[in-house]
Amino acid sequence: MQRANWIQSTNIYEVNLRQYTAEGSFIAFVNELPRLKDMGVETLWLMPIYPIGILKRKGTMGSYYSIMNYTAVSNDYGTKEDFSIFMQQAHALGFKVILDWVANHTSWDNVWTVSHPEFFSRDDAGNFRPPFPDWEDVIHLNYDNRDLWKAMIEAMRYWITEFDIDGFRCDMAHLVPLEFWKAAREELDETKQLFWMAETEEASYLQVFDAILTWEFLHKMEAYWKNEAGINDLFNVLHKYDSAMLSEGIRIYFTSNHDENSHSGSEYERMGDGAKAFAVFCATWNGMPLVYSGQELPNKKRLLFFEKDSIDWNSSYELHDFYKTLLTLKKNNPALRTGDNAVHTYWLTTNNANVIAYLRKNGGDEVLVILNLGREAANFILADKKLEGNFKDVFNETITDFSNQNSFEMLPWEFLVFEKK
Protein backbone atom coordinates (compact mmCIF):
# COMPACT_ATOMS: atom_id res chain seq x y z
CA MET A 1 0.00 0.00 0.00
CA GLN A 2 1.33 3.38 -0.99
CA ARG A 3 2.39 5.77 1.77
CA ALA A 4 1.54 9.46 1.72
CA ASN A 5 4.74 11.32 0.81
CA TRP A 6 4.61 13.71 3.79
CA ILE A 7 4.87 10.95 6.38
CA GLN A 8 8.61 10.25 6.23
CA SER A 9 9.67 13.62 7.67
CA THR A 10 6.75 14.36 9.98
CA ASN A 11 6.31 14.30 13.75
CA ILE A 12 3.25 13.79 15.93
CA TYR A 13 1.81 15.91 18.74
CA GLU A 14 -0.89 14.21 20.79
CA VAL A 15 -3.68 16.58 21.79
CA ASN A 16 -5.63 15.86 24.98
CA LEU A 17 -8.41 18.29 24.15
CA ARG A 18 -10.27 17.84 27.45
CA GLN A 19 -7.27 18.88 29.52
CA TYR A 20 -5.57 21.28 27.12
CA THR A 21 -7.45 24.43 28.07
CA ALA A 22 -9.89 25.51 30.77
CA GLU A 23 -12.63 25.42 28.12
CA GLY A 24 -11.50 22.07 26.72
CA SER A 25 -12.93 23.00 23.32
CA PHE A 26 -11.99 23.01 19.64
CA ILE A 27 -12.18 26.80 19.47
CA ALA A 28 -9.99 27.31 22.54
CA PHE A 29 -7.39 24.96 21.08
CA VAL A 30 -7.31 26.93 17.82
CA ASN A 31 -5.54 29.68 19.77
CA GLU A 32 -2.66 27.27 20.49
CA LEU A 33 -1.98 26.44 16.84
CA PRO A 34 0.46 29.30 16.05
CA ARG A 35 2.60 28.40 19.07
CA LEU A 36 2.67 24.73 18.10
CA LYS A 37 3.48 25.66 14.51
CA ASP A 38 6.45 27.70 15.74
CA MET A 39 7.57 24.72 17.84
CA GLY A 40 7.82 22.63 14.71
CA VAL A 41 4.78 20.42 15.24
CA GLU A 42 3.48 18.98 11.99
CA THR A 43 0.85 16.32 12.68
CA LEU A 44 -1.83 16.74 15.35
CA TRP A 45 -3.30 13.54 16.81
CA LEU A 46 -6.58 14.35 18.52
CA MET A 47 -7.65 11.96 21.24
CA PRO A 48 -11.27 10.80 20.68
CA ILE A 49 -13.62 13.71 20.06
CA TYR A 50 -16.86 11.68 20.01
CA PRO A 51 -19.68 11.66 22.59
CA ILE A 52 -18.76 9.59 25.65
CA GLY A 53 -21.11 6.95 26.99
CA ILE A 54 -23.14 7.64 30.13
CA LEU A 55 -24.19 4.09 31.00
CA LYS A 56 -21.53 2.49 33.25
CA ARG A 57 -19.35 5.58 32.84
CA LYS A 58 -16.19 5.75 34.93
CA GLY A 59 -15.71 8.95 36.90
CA THR A 60 -17.51 12.21 36.21
CA MET A 61 -16.58 12.62 32.55
CA GLY A 62 -15.88 9.04 31.47
CA SER A 63 -13.22 7.54 29.27
CA TYR A 64 -12.38 9.24 26.01
CA TYR A 65 -12.38 5.70 24.55
CA SER A 66 -16.01 4.87 25.42
CA ILE A 67 -17.70 5.96 22.20
CA MET A 68 -21.46 6.62 22.03
CA ASN A 69 -21.62 7.70 18.38
CA TYR A 70 -18.86 7.41 15.77
CA THR A 71 -20.21 10.22 13.59
CA ALA A 72 -20.84 12.91 16.22
CA VAL A 73 -18.71 15.22 18.36
CA SER A 74 -18.92 15.57 22.11
CA ASN A 75 -20.73 18.65 23.34
CA ASP A 76 -17.87 19.05 25.81
CA TYR A 77 -15.65 20.04 22.87
CA GLY A 78 -18.12 22.04 20.83
CA THR A 79 -20.12 21.49 17.67
CA LYS A 80 -19.35 20.03 14.28
CA GLU A 81 -19.19 23.60 13.02
CA ASP A 82 -16.52 24.32 15.64
CA PHE A 83 -14.60 21.24 14.54
CA SER A 84 -14.82 22.40 10.94
CA ILE A 85 -13.36 25.78 11.94
CA PHE A 86 -10.55 24.00 13.76
CA MET A 87 -9.78 21.83 10.71
CA GLN A 88 -9.74 24.84 8.39
CA GLN A 89 -7.40 26.77 10.68
CA ALA A 90 -5.10 23.76 11.18
CA HIS A 91 -4.84 23.07 7.46
CA ALA A 92 -4.29 26.75 6.70
CA LEU A 93 -1.23 26.65 8.99
CA GLY A 94 0.07 23.50 7.31
CA PHE A 95 -0.84 20.95 9.99
CA LYS A 96 -2.02 17.44 9.25
CA VAL A 97 -4.76 16.17 11.58
CA ILE A 98 -5.39 12.54 12.52
CA LEU A 99 -8.29 11.29 14.62
CA ASP A 100 -8.20 8.63 17.31
CA TRP A 101 -10.35 5.70 16.17
CA VAL A 102 -11.67 3.09 18.59
CA ALA A 103 -12.78 0.10 16.52
CA ASN A 104 -12.65 -2.66 19.13
CA HIS A 105 -15.37 -1.50 21.52
CA THR A 106 -18.03 1.11 22.20
CA SER A 107 -19.94 2.49 25.17
CA TRP A 108 -22.85 0.44 26.54
CA ASP A 109 -25.23 3.07 25.17
CA ASN A 110 -23.71 3.39 21.71
CA VAL A 111 -26.34 4.12 19.07
CA TRP A 112 -25.62 0.76 17.42
CA THR A 113 -26.84 -1.13 20.51
CA VAL A 114 -30.32 -0.10 19.39
CA SER A 115 -30.02 0.06 15.61
CA HIS A 116 -27.59 -2.87 15.16
CA PRO A 117 -27.40 -5.03 18.29
CA GLU A 118 -26.05 -7.83 16.11
CA PHE A 119 -22.75 -5.91 15.85
CA PHE A 120 -21.83 -6.80 19.44
CA SER A 121 -20.36 -9.84 21.16
CA ARG A 122 -22.45 -11.69 23.74
CA ASP A 123 -21.74 -13.66 26.89
CA ASP A 124 -23.16 -17.13 27.59
CA ALA A 125 -26.39 -15.56 28.80
CA GLY A 126 -26.80 -13.62 25.57
CA ASN A 127 -25.93 -10.22 27.04
CA PHE A 128 -23.47 -7.65 25.75
CA ARG A 129 -20.03 -8.15 27.27
CA PRO A 130 -16.88 -6.07 27.76
CA PRO A 131 -13.69 -7.02 25.88
CA PHE A 132 -11.99 -7.79 29.21
CA PRO A 133 -13.49 -8.02 32.71
CA ASP A 134 -11.82 -4.81 33.94
CA TRP A 135 -12.94 -2.81 30.89
CA GLU A 136 -16.43 -2.75 32.33
CA ASP A 137 -17.38 0.67 30.89
CA VAL A 138 -17.24 -0.57 27.26
CA ILE A 139 -18.65 -3.46 25.21
CA HIS A 140 -16.96 -5.59 22.60
CA LEU A 141 -17.70 -5.43 18.88
CA ASN A 142 -18.03 -8.69 16.94
CA TYR A 143 -16.01 -8.68 13.73
CA ASP A 144 -17.44 -12.01 12.66
CA ASN A 145 -20.31 -9.86 11.41
CA ARG A 146 -19.28 -8.47 8.02
CA ASP A 147 -22.02 -5.85 8.13
CA LEU A 148 -20.11 -4.30 11.04
CA TRP A 149 -17.10 -3.94 8.73
CA LYS A 150 -19.17 -1.93 6.26
CA ALA A 151 -20.69 0.30 8.94
CA MET A 152 -17.33 0.96 10.61
CA ILE A 153 -15.64 1.85 7.32
CA GLU A 154 -18.46 4.20 6.40
CA ALA A 155 -18.20 5.90 9.80
CA MET A 156 -14.48 6.43 9.18
CA ARG A 157 -15.19 7.73 5.68
CA TYR A 158 -17.54 10.33 7.14
CA TRP A 159 -14.66 12.23 8.76
CA ILE A 160 -12.67 12.21 5.53
CA THR A 161 -15.42 13.45 3.26
CA GLU A 162 -16.99 15.92 5.69
CA PHE A 163 -13.91 17.36 7.38
CA ASP A 164 -10.91 16.35 5.22
CA ILE A 165 -8.99 14.68 8.06
CA ASP A 166 -5.55 13.27 7.19
CA GLY A 167 -5.45 9.93 8.96
CA PHE A 168 -6.30 7.74 11.92
CA ARG A 169 -4.55 6.61 15.08
CA CYS A 170 -6.23 3.26 15.69
CA ASP A 171 -6.66 2.33 19.33
CA MET A 172 -5.61 -1.21 20.36
CA ALA A 173 -5.43 -2.07 16.67
CA HIS A 174 -4.25 -5.66 17.26
CA LEU A 175 -7.55 -6.49 19.01
CA VAL A 176 -9.31 -5.98 15.67
CA PRO A 177 -8.71 -8.49 12.84
CA LEU A 178 -5.94 -7.50 10.45
CA GLU A 179 -8.19 -8.36 7.52
CA PHE A 180 -10.63 -5.65 8.60
CA TRP A 181 -7.88 -3.05 8.59
CA LYS A 182 -6.76 -4.19 5.15
CA ALA A 183 -10.30 -3.72 3.84
CA ALA A 184 -10.65 -0.35 5.56
CA ARG A 185 -7.42 1.03 4.18
CA GLU A 186 -8.05 -0.27 0.68
CA GLU A 187 -11.45 1.40 0.57
CA LEU A 188 -10.65 4.64 2.37
CA ASP A 189 -7.40 5.35 0.57
CA GLU A 190 -9.51 5.60 -2.59
CA THR A 191 -11.20 8.59 -0.96
CA LYS A 192 -7.95 10.15 0.31
CA GLN A 193 -4.43 8.90 0.92
CA LEU A 194 -4.20 8.81 4.69
CA PHE A 195 -1.67 8.32 7.47
CA TRP A 196 -2.43 5.08 9.31
CA MET A 197 -1.00 4.78 12.83
CA ALA A 198 -1.62 1.75 15.04
CA GLU A 199 -1.45 1.26 18.77
CA THR A 200 0.27 -2.12 18.57
CA GLU A 201 3.69 -3.69 18.40
CA GLU A 202 2.63 -6.66 16.29
CA ALA A 203 4.80 -6.45 13.20
CA SER A 204 2.20 -8.09 10.96
CA TYR A 205 0.05 -4.97 11.29
CA LEU A 206 2.66 -3.06 9.31
CA GLN A 207 1.16 -4.79 6.29
CA VAL A 208 -1.57 -2.16 6.64
CA PHE A 209 -0.36 0.58 8.96
CA ASP A 210 2.34 3.13 8.18
CA ALA A 211 3.53 3.34 11.77
CA ILE A 212 3.23 1.53 15.09
CA LEU A 213 4.06 2.56 18.66
CA THR A 214 7.15 1.33 20.54
CA TRP A 215 5.73 0.46 23.94
CA GLU A 216 8.44 -2.06 24.77
CA PHE A 217 11.21 0.47 24.25
CA LEU A 218 9.36 3.07 26.32
CA HIS A 219 9.18 0.68 29.24
CA LYS A 220 12.81 -0.34 28.78
CA MET A 221 13.88 3.32 28.99
CA GLU A 222 11.93 3.57 32.24
CA ALA A 223 13.51 0.37 33.56
CA TYR A 224 16.97 1.61 32.60
CA TRP A 225 16.55 4.83 34.56
CA LYS A 226 15.32 2.84 37.57
CA ASN A 227 18.42 0.59 37.39
CA GLU A 228 16.20 -2.36 36.51
CA ALA A 229 17.78 -2.80 33.05
CA GLY A 230 21.18 -2.22 31.45
CA ILE A 231 22.19 -0.41 28.32
CA ASN A 232 22.40 -3.67 26.39
CA ASP A 233 18.72 -4.21 27.15
CA LEU A 234 17.99 -0.98 25.26
CA PHE A 235 20.09 -2.20 22.32
CA ASN A 236 18.33 -5.57 22.35
CA VAL A 237 14.90 -4.01 21.93
CA LEU A 238 16.11 -1.85 19.04
CA HIS A 239 17.65 -4.92 17.41
CA LYS A 240 14.39 -6.78 17.88
CA TYR A 241 12.51 -4.00 16.11
CA ASP A 242 14.96 -3.99 13.20
CA SER A 243 14.84 -7.76 12.76
CA ALA A 244 11.13 -8.33 13.35
CA MET A 245 9.50 -5.45 11.53
CA LEU A 246 9.13 -4.75 7.84
CA SER A 247 12.02 -2.70 6.49
CA GLU A 248 9.82 0.28 5.61
CA GLY A 249 7.67 0.06 8.73
CA ILE A 250 7.84 3.16 10.90
CA ARG A 251 8.28 2.97 14.66
CA ILE A 252 6.98 5.86 16.77
CA TYR A 253 9.17 6.71 19.76
CA PHE A 254 7.96 8.68 22.78
CA THR A 255 8.60 9.39 26.44
CA SER A 256 4.98 10.16 27.36
CA ASN A 257 1.40 9.90 26.15
CA HIS A 258 -2.07 9.96 27.67
CA ASP A 259 -1.89 6.43 29.08
CA GLU A 260 1.57 6.73 30.60
CA ASN A 261 1.00 10.17 32.05
CA SER A 262 -2.34 9.40 33.68
CA HIS A 263 -1.63 5.87 34.88
CA SER A 264 2.13 5.82 35.53
CA GLY A 265 3.14 9.46 35.85
CA SER A 266 4.88 12.12 33.81
CA GLU A 267 8.18 11.32 32.16
CA TYR A 268 9.88 12.93 35.15
CA GLU A 269 8.34 10.35 37.48
CA ARG A 270 9.26 7.51 35.16
CA MET A 271 12.63 8.67 33.77
CA GLY A 272 13.76 11.40 36.15
CA ASP A 273 16.73 13.44 34.99
CA GLY A 274 17.08 11.17 31.96
CA ALA A 275 13.81 12.41 30.43
CA LYS A 276 15.37 14.96 28.09
CA ALA A 277 18.18 12.67 26.93
CA PHE A 278 15.62 10.00 26.08
CA ALA A 279 13.50 12.62 24.28
CA VAL A 280 16.54 13.44 22.14
CA PHE A 281 16.86 9.77 21.27
CA CYS A 282 13.18 9.54 20.33
CA ALA A 283 13.53 12.53 18.00
CA THR A 284 16.73 11.42 16.26
CA TRP A 285 16.64 7.63 16.06
CA ASN A 286 15.26 5.73 13.08
CA GLY A 287 11.60 6.42 13.69
CA MET A 288 9.00 9.11 14.19
CA PRO A 289 8.92 11.29 17.33
CA LEU A 290 5.77 11.77 19.37
CA VAL A 291 5.26 14.63 21.85
CA TYR A 292 2.35 14.66 24.31
CA SER A 293 0.32 17.67 25.40
CA GLY A 294 2.23 19.75 27.93
CA GLN A 295 5.66 18.19 27.52
CA GLU A 296 6.89 21.56 26.28
CA LEU A 297 6.12 23.12 29.69
CA PRO A 298 7.27 20.66 31.03
CA ASN A 299 4.14 19.22 32.65
CA LYS A 300 5.16 17.20 35.69
CA LYS A 301 1.75 16.20 37.03
CA ARG A 302 -0.44 13.23 36.31
CA LEU A 303 -3.54 14.35 34.46
CA LEU A 304 -6.71 12.69 35.72
CA PHE A 305 -8.19 10.34 33.12
CA PHE A 306 -11.90 10.37 33.94
CA GLU A 307 -12.20 13.93 35.26
CA LYS A 308 -11.52 17.49 34.15
CA ASP A 309 -7.92 18.28 35.11
CA SER A 310 -6.48 21.07 32.96
CA ILE A 311 -2.79 21.34 32.20
CA ASP A 312 -1.24 24.08 34.33
CA TRP A 313 0.02 26.23 31.49
CA ASN A 314 2.22 29.24 32.12
CA SER A 315 3.84 31.72 29.80
CA SER A 316 7.35 30.27 29.97
CA TYR A 317 7.06 27.09 27.82
CA GLU A 318 10.49 26.14 29.11
CA LEU A 319 11.07 23.32 26.60
CA HIS A 320 9.53 25.01 23.55
CA ASP A 321 12.92 25.72 21.99
CA PHE A 322 14.25 22.28 22.98
CA TYR A 323 11.50 20.57 21.01
CA LYS A 324 11.60 23.18 18.25
CA THR A 325 15.28 22.42 17.64
CA LEU A 326 14.70 18.67 17.50
CA LEU A 327 11.52 18.76 15.42
CA THR A 328 12.96 21.27 12.95
CA LEU A 329 16.07 19.12 12.54
CA LYS A 330 13.89 16.08 11.96
CA LYS A 331 11.94 17.94 9.28
CA ASN A 332 14.82 19.56 7.44
CA ASN A 333 17.68 17.06 7.53
CA PRO A 334 17.29 14.10 5.12
CA ALA A 335 19.51 12.00 7.40
CA LEU A 336 16.59 11.78 9.85
CA ARG A 337 13.96 10.70 7.34
CA THR A 338 11.79 7.85 8.56
CA GLY A 339 11.34 4.58 6.70
CA ASP A 340 13.73 5.67 3.96
CA ASN A 341 16.12 2.98 2.72
CA ALA A 342 18.58 5.71 1.64
CA VAL A 343 19.19 6.52 5.32
CA HIS A 344 21.85 4.52 7.14
CA THR A 345 22.40 4.50 10.89
CA TYR A 346 25.77 3.59 12.40
CA TRP A 347 26.63 2.93 16.02
CA LEU A 348 29.92 4.61 16.93
CA THR A 349 32.41 3.22 19.42
CA THR A 350 33.14 4.95 22.70
CA ASN A 351 35.22 3.72 25.63
CA ASN A 352 32.51 4.47 28.19
CA ALA A 353 29.74 1.93 28.76
CA ASN A 354 27.18 4.63 29.61
CA VAL A 355 27.79 6.75 26.51
CA ILE A 356 26.02 5.88 23.28
CA ALA A 357 26.77 7.57 19.98
CA TYR A 358 25.28 7.08 16.55
CA LEU A 359 25.62 8.66 13.13
CA ARG A 360 22.74 8.89 10.69
CA LYS A 361 23.59 9.48 7.03
CA ASN A 362 21.69 10.12 3.83
CA GLY A 363 24.13 10.90 1.05
CA GLY A 364 26.09 13.94 2.19
CA ASP A 365 23.70 14.77 5.01
CA GLU A 366 24.74 13.58 8.47
CA VAL A 367 23.45 13.90 12.04
CA LEU A 368 25.57 12.83 15.01
CA VAL A 369 24.02 12.12 18.42
CA ILE A 370 25.94 11.49 21.66
CA LEU A 371 24.11 10.65 24.90
CA ASN A 372 25.55 10.16 28.35
CA LEU A 373 22.99 7.76 29.84
CA GLY A 374 24.75 7.68 33.16
CA ARG A 375 24.41 9.23 36.59
CA GLU A 376 28.04 10.36 36.59
CA ALA A 377 30.12 12.64 34.39
CA ALA A 378 31.73 10.77 31.52
CA ASN A 379 35.19 11.19 30.05
CA PHE A 380 35.50 9.22 26.85
CA ILE A 381 37.05 8.92 23.43
CA LEU A 382 34.97 8.85 20.26
CA ALA A 383 36.99 7.62 17.32
CA ASP A 384 35.45 6.17 14.16
CA LYS A 385 36.55 6.39 10.56
CA LYS A 386 32.94 7.14 9.52
CA LEU A 387 33.14 10.38 11.49
CA GLU A 388 35.08 13.25 9.99
CA GLY A 389 34.73 16.92 9.15
CA ASN A 390 32.99 19.87 10.79
CA PHE A 391 29.73 19.46 12.68
CA LYS A 392 27.51 22.17 14.18
CA ASP A 393 25.93 21.67 17.60
CA VAL A 394 22.22 22.21 16.87
CA PHE A 395 21.53 23.63 20.34
CA ASN A 396 24.31 26.24 20.59
CA GLU A 397 25.65 26.39 16.99
CA THR A 398 29.30 25.84 17.99
CA ILE A 399 31.45 24.00 15.45
CA THR A 400 33.50 20.89 16.21
CA ASP A 401 36.00 19.35 13.81
CA PHE A 402 35.70 15.61 14.40
CA SER A 403 38.71 14.98 12.20
CA ASN A 404 40.88 16.39 15.01
CA GLN A 405 38.88 16.04 18.24
CA ASN A 406 37.97 12.69 19.71
CA SER A 407 38.17 13.28 23.47
CA PHE A 408 35.04 14.45 25.27
CA GLU A 409 33.61 15.11 28.70
CA MET A 410 29.86 15.11 29.37
CA LEU A 411 27.75 15.78 32.43
CA PRO A 412 25.32 13.14 33.73
CA TRP A 413 22.43 12.64 31.30
CA GLU A 414 23.88 15.27 28.96
CA PHE A 415 23.09 15.10 25.26
CA LEU A 416 24.86 16.43 22.18
CA VAL A 417 23.33 16.66 18.71
CA PHE A 418 25.41 17.73 15.72
CA GLU A 419 24.59 18.43 12.10
CA LYS A 420 27.36 18.12 9.51
CA LYS A 421 28.30 21.39 7.88
Coordinates of C-alpha atoms in Angstrom, one line a residue, residues 32-310:
E32 CA -2.7 27.3 20.5
L33 CA -2.0 26.4 16.8
P34 CA 0.5 29.3 16.0
R35 CA 2.6 28.4 19.1
L36 CA 2.7 24.7 18.1
K37 CA 3.5 25.7 14.5
D38 CA 6.5 27.7 15.7
M39 CA 7.6 24.7 17.8
G40 CA 7.8 22.6 14.7
V41 CA 4.8 20.4 15.2
E42 CA 3.5 19.0 12.0
T43 CA 0.9 16.3 12.7
L44 CA -1.8 16.7 15.4
W45 CA -3.3 13.5 16.8
L46 CA -6.6 14.3 18.5
M47 CA -7.7 12.0 21.2
P48 CA -11.3 10.8 20.7
I49 CA -13.6 13.7 20.1
Y50 CA -16.9 11.7 20.0
P51 CA -19.7 11.7 22.6
I52 CA -18.8 9.6 25.6
G53 CA -21.1 6.9 27.0
I54 CA -23.1 7.6 30.1
L55 CA -24.2 4.1 31.0
K56 CA -21.5 2.5 33.3
R57 CA -19.4 5.6 32.8
K58 CA -16.2 5.8 34.9
G59 CA -15.7 9.0 36.9
T60 CA -17.5 12.2 36.2
M61 CA -16.6 12.6 32.5
G62 CA -15.9 9.0 31.5
S63 CA -13.2 7.5 29.3
Y64 CA -12.4 9.2 26.0
Y65 CA -12.4 5.7 24.5
S66 CA -16.0 4.9 25.4
I67 CA -17.7 6.0 22.2
M68 CA -21.5 6.6 22.0
N69 CA -21.6 7.7 18.4
Y70 CA -18.9 7.4 15.8
T71 CA -20.2 10.2 13.6
A72 CA -20.8 12.9 16.2
V73 CA -18.7 15.2 18.4
S74 CA -18.9 15.6 22.1
N75 CA -20.7 18.6 23.3
D76 CA -17.9 19.0 25.8
Y77 CA -15.6 20.0 22.9
G78 CA -18.1 22.0 20.8
T79 CA -20.1 21.5 17.7
K80 CA -19.4 20.0 14.3
E81 CA -19.2 23.6 13.0
D82 CA -16.5 24.3 15.6
F83 CA -14.6 21.2 14.5
S84 CA -14.8 22.4 10.9
I85 CA -13.4 25.8 11.9
F86 CA -10.5 24.0 13.8
M87 CA -9.8 21.8 10.7
Q88 CA -9.7 24.8 8.4
Q89 CA -7.4 26.8 10.7
A90 CA -5.1 23.8 11.2
H91 CA -4.8 23.1 7.5
A92 CA -4.3 26.8 6.7
L93 CA -1.2 26.6 9.0
G94 CA 0.1 23.5 7.3
F95 CA -0.8 20.9 10.0
K96 CA -2.0 17.4 9.3
V97 CA -4.8 16.2 11.6
I98 CA -5.4 12.5 12.5
L99 CA -8.3 11.3 14.6
D100 CA -8.2 8.6 17.3
W101 CA -10.3 5.7 16.2
V102 CA -11.7 3.1 18.6
A103 CA -12.8 0.1 16.5
N104 CA -12.7 -2.7 19.1
H105 CA -15.4 -1.5 21.5
T106 CA -18.0 1.1 22.2
S107 CA -19.9 2.5 25.2
W108 CA -22.9 0.4 26.5
D109 CA -25.2 3.1 25.2
N110 CA -23.7 3.4 21.7
V111 CA -26.3 4.1 19.1
W112 CA -25.6 0.8 17.4
T113 CA -26.8 -1.1 20.5
V114 CA -30.3 -0.1 19.4
S115 CA -30.0 0.1 15.6
H116 CA -27.6 -2.9 15.2
P117 CA -27.4 -5.0 18.3
E118 CA -26.1 -7.8 16.1
F119 CA -22.7 -5.9 15.8
F120 CA -21.8 -6.8 19.4
S121 CA -20.4 -9.8 21.2
R122 CA -22.5 -11.7 23.7
D123 CA -21.7 -13.7 26.9
D124 CA -23.2 -17.1 27.6
A125 CA -26.4 -15.6 28.8
G126 CA -26.8 -13.6 25.6
N127 CA -25.9 -10.2 27.0
F128 CA -23.5 -7.7 25.7
R129 CA -20.0 -8.1 27.3
P130 CA -16.9 -6.1 27.8
P131 CA -13.7 -7.0 25.9
F132 CA -12.0 -7.8 29.2
P133 CA -13.5 -8.0 32.7
D134 CA -11.8 -4.8 33.9
W135 CA -12.9 -2.8 30.9
E136 CA -16.4 -2.7 32.3
D137 CA -17.4 0.7 30.9
V138 CA -17.2 -0.6 27.3
I139 CA -18.7 -3.5 25.2
H140 CA -17.0 -5.6 22.6
L141 CA -17.7 -5.4 18.9
N142 CA -18.0 -8.7 16.9
Y143 CA -16.0 -8.7 13.7
D144 CA -17.4 -12.0 12.7
N145 CA -20.3 -9.9 11.4
R146 CA -19.3 -8.5 8.0
D147 CA -22.0 -5.8 8.1
L148 CA -20.1 -4.3 11.0
W149 CA -17.1 -3.9 8.7
K150 CA -19.2 -1.9 6.3
A151 CA -20.7 0.3 8.9
M152 CA -17.3 1.0 10.6
I153 CA -15.6 1.9 7.3
E154 CA -18.5 4.2 6.4
A155 CA -18.2 5.9 9.8
M156 CA -14.5 6.4 9.2
R157 CA -15.2 7.7 5.7
Y158 CA -17.5 10.3 7.1
W159 CA -14.7 12.2 8.8
I160 CA -12.7 12.2 5.5
T161 CA -15.4 13.4 3.3
E162 CA -17.0 15.9 5.7
F163 CA -13.9 17.4 7.4
D164 CA -10.9 16.3 5.2
I165 CA -9.0 14.7 8.1
D166 CA -5.6 13.3 7.2
G167 CA -5.5 9.9 9.0
F168 CA -6.3 7.7 11.9
R169 CA -4.5 6.6 15.1
C170 CA -6.2 3.3 15.7
D171 CA -6.7 2.3 19.3
M172 CA -5.6 -1.2 20.4
A173 CA -5.4 -2.1 16.7
H174 CA -4.3 -5.7 17.3
L175 CA -7.6 -6.5 19.0
V176 CA -9.3 -6.0 15.7
P177 CA -8.7 -8.5 12.8
L178 CA -5.9 -7.5 10.5
E179 CA -8.2 -8.4 7.5
F180 CA -10.6 -5.7 8.6
W181 CA -7.9 -3.0 8.6
K182 CA -6.8 -4.2 5.1
A183 CA -10.3 -3.7 3.8
A184 CA -10.6 -0.3 5.6
R185 CA -7.4 1.0 4.2
E186 CA -8.0 -0.3 0.7
E187 CA -11.5 1.4 0.6
L188 CA -10.7 4.6 2.4
D189 CA -7.4 5.4 0.6
E190 CA -9.5 5.6 -2.6
T191 CA -11.2 8.6 -1.0
K192 CA -8.0 10.1 0.3
Q193 CA -4.4 8.9 0.9
L194 CA -4.2 8.8 4.7
F195 CA -1.7 8.3 7.5
W196 CA -2.4 5.1 9.3
M197 CA -1.0 4.8 12.8
A198 CA -1.6 1.8 15.0
E199 CA -1.4 1.3 18.8
T200 CA 0.3 -2.1 18.6
E201 CA 3.7 -3.7 18.4
E202 CA 2.6 -6.7 16.3
A203 CA 4.8 -6.5 13.2
S204 CA 2.2 -8.1 11.0
Y205 CA 0.0 -5.0 11.3
L206 CA 2.7 -3.1 9.3
Q207 CA 1.2 -4.8 6.3
V208 CA -1.6 -2.2 6.6
F209 CA -0.4 0.6 9.0
D210 CA 2.3 3.1 8.2
A211 CA 3.5 3.3 11.8
I212 CA 3.2 1.5 15.1
L213 CA 4.1 2.6 18.7
T214 CA 7.2 1.3 20.5
W215 CA 5.7 0.5 23.9
E216 CA 8.4 -2.1 24.8
F217 CA 11.2 0.5 24.3
L218 CA 9.4 3.1 26.3
H219 CA 9.2 0.7 29.2
K220 CA 12.8 -0.3 28.8
M221 CA 13.9 3.3 29.0
E222 CA 11.9 3.6 32.2
A223 CA 13.5 0.4 33.6
Y224 CA 17.0 1.6 32.6
W225 CA 16.6 4.8 34.6
K226 CA 15.3 2.8 37.6
N227 CA 18.4 0.6 37.4
E228 CA 16.2 -2.4 36.5
A229 CA 17.8 -2.8 33.1
G230 CA 21.2 -2.2 31.5
I231 CA 22.2 -0.4 28.3
N232 CA 22.4 -3.7 26.4
D233 CA 18.7 -4.2 27.1
L234 CA 18.0 -1.0 25.3
F235 CA 20.1 -2.2 22.3
N236 CA 18.3 -5.6 22.3
V237 CA 14.9 -4.0 21.9
L238 CA 16.1 -1.9 19.0
H239 CA 17.7 -4.9 17.4
K240 CA 14.4 -6.8 17.9
Y241 CA 12.5 -4.0 16.1
D242 CA 15.0 -4.0 13.2
S243 CA 14.8 -7.8 12.8
A244 CA 11.1 -8.3 13.3
M245 CA 9.5 -5.5 11.5
L246 CA 9.1 -4.8 7.8
S247 CA 12.0 -2.7 6.5
E248 CA 9.8 0.3 5.6
G249 CA 7.7 0.1 8.7
I250 CA 7.8 3.2 10.9
R251 CA 8.3 3.0 14.7
I252 CA 7.0 5.9 16.8
Y253 CA 9.2 6.7 19.8
F254 CA 8.0 8.7 22.8
T255 CA 8.6 9.4 26.4
S256 CA 5.0 10.2 27.4
N257 CA 1.4 9.9 26.1
H258 CA -2.1 10.0 27.7
D259 CA -1.9 6.4 29.1
E260 CA 1.6 6.7 30.6
N261 CA 1.0 10.2 32.0
S262 CA -2.3 9.4 33.7
H263 CA -1.6 5.9 34.9
S264 CA 2.1 5.8 35.5
G265 CA 3.1 9.5 35.8
S266 CA 4.9 12.1 33.8
E267 CA 8.2 11.3 32.2
Y268 CA 9.9 12.9 35.2
E269 CA 8.3 10.4 37.5
R270 CA 9.3 7.5 35.2
M271 CA 12.6 8.7 33.8
G272 CA 13.8 11.4 36.2
D273 CA 16.7 13.4 35.0
G274 CA 17.1 11.2 32.0
A275 CA 13.8 12.4 30.4
K276 CA 15.4 15.0 28.1
A277 CA 18.2 12.7 26.9
F278 CA 15.6 10.0 26.1
A279 CA 13.5 12.6 24.3
V280 CA 16.5 13.4 22.1
F281 CA 16.9 9.8 21.3
C282 CA 13.2 9.5 20.3
A283 CA 13.5 12.5 18.0
T284 CA 16.7 11.4 16.3
W285 CA 16.6 7.6 16.1
N286 CA 15.3 5.7 13.1
G287 CA 11.6 6.4 13.7
M288 CA 9.0 9.1 14.2
P289 CA 8.9 11.3 17.3
L290 CA 5.8 11.8 19.4
V291 CA 5.3 14.6 21.9
Y292 CA 2.4 14.7 24.3
S293 CA 0.3 17.7 25.4
G294 CA 2.2 19.7 27.9
Q295 CA 5.7 18.2 27.5
E296 CA 6.9 21.6 26.3
L297 CA 6.1 23.1 29.7
P298 CA 7.3 20.7 31.0
N299 CA 4.1 19.2 32.6
K300 CA 5.2 17.2 35.7
K301 CA 1.8 16.2 37.0
R302 CA -0.4 13.2 36.3
L303 CA -3.5 14.4 34.5
L304 CA -6.7 12.7 35.7
F305 CA -8.2 10.3 33.1
F306 CA -11.9 10.4 33.9
E307 CA -12.2 13.9 35.3
K308 CA -11.5 17.5 34.1
D309 CA -7.9 18.3 35.1
S310 CA -6.5 21.1 33.0

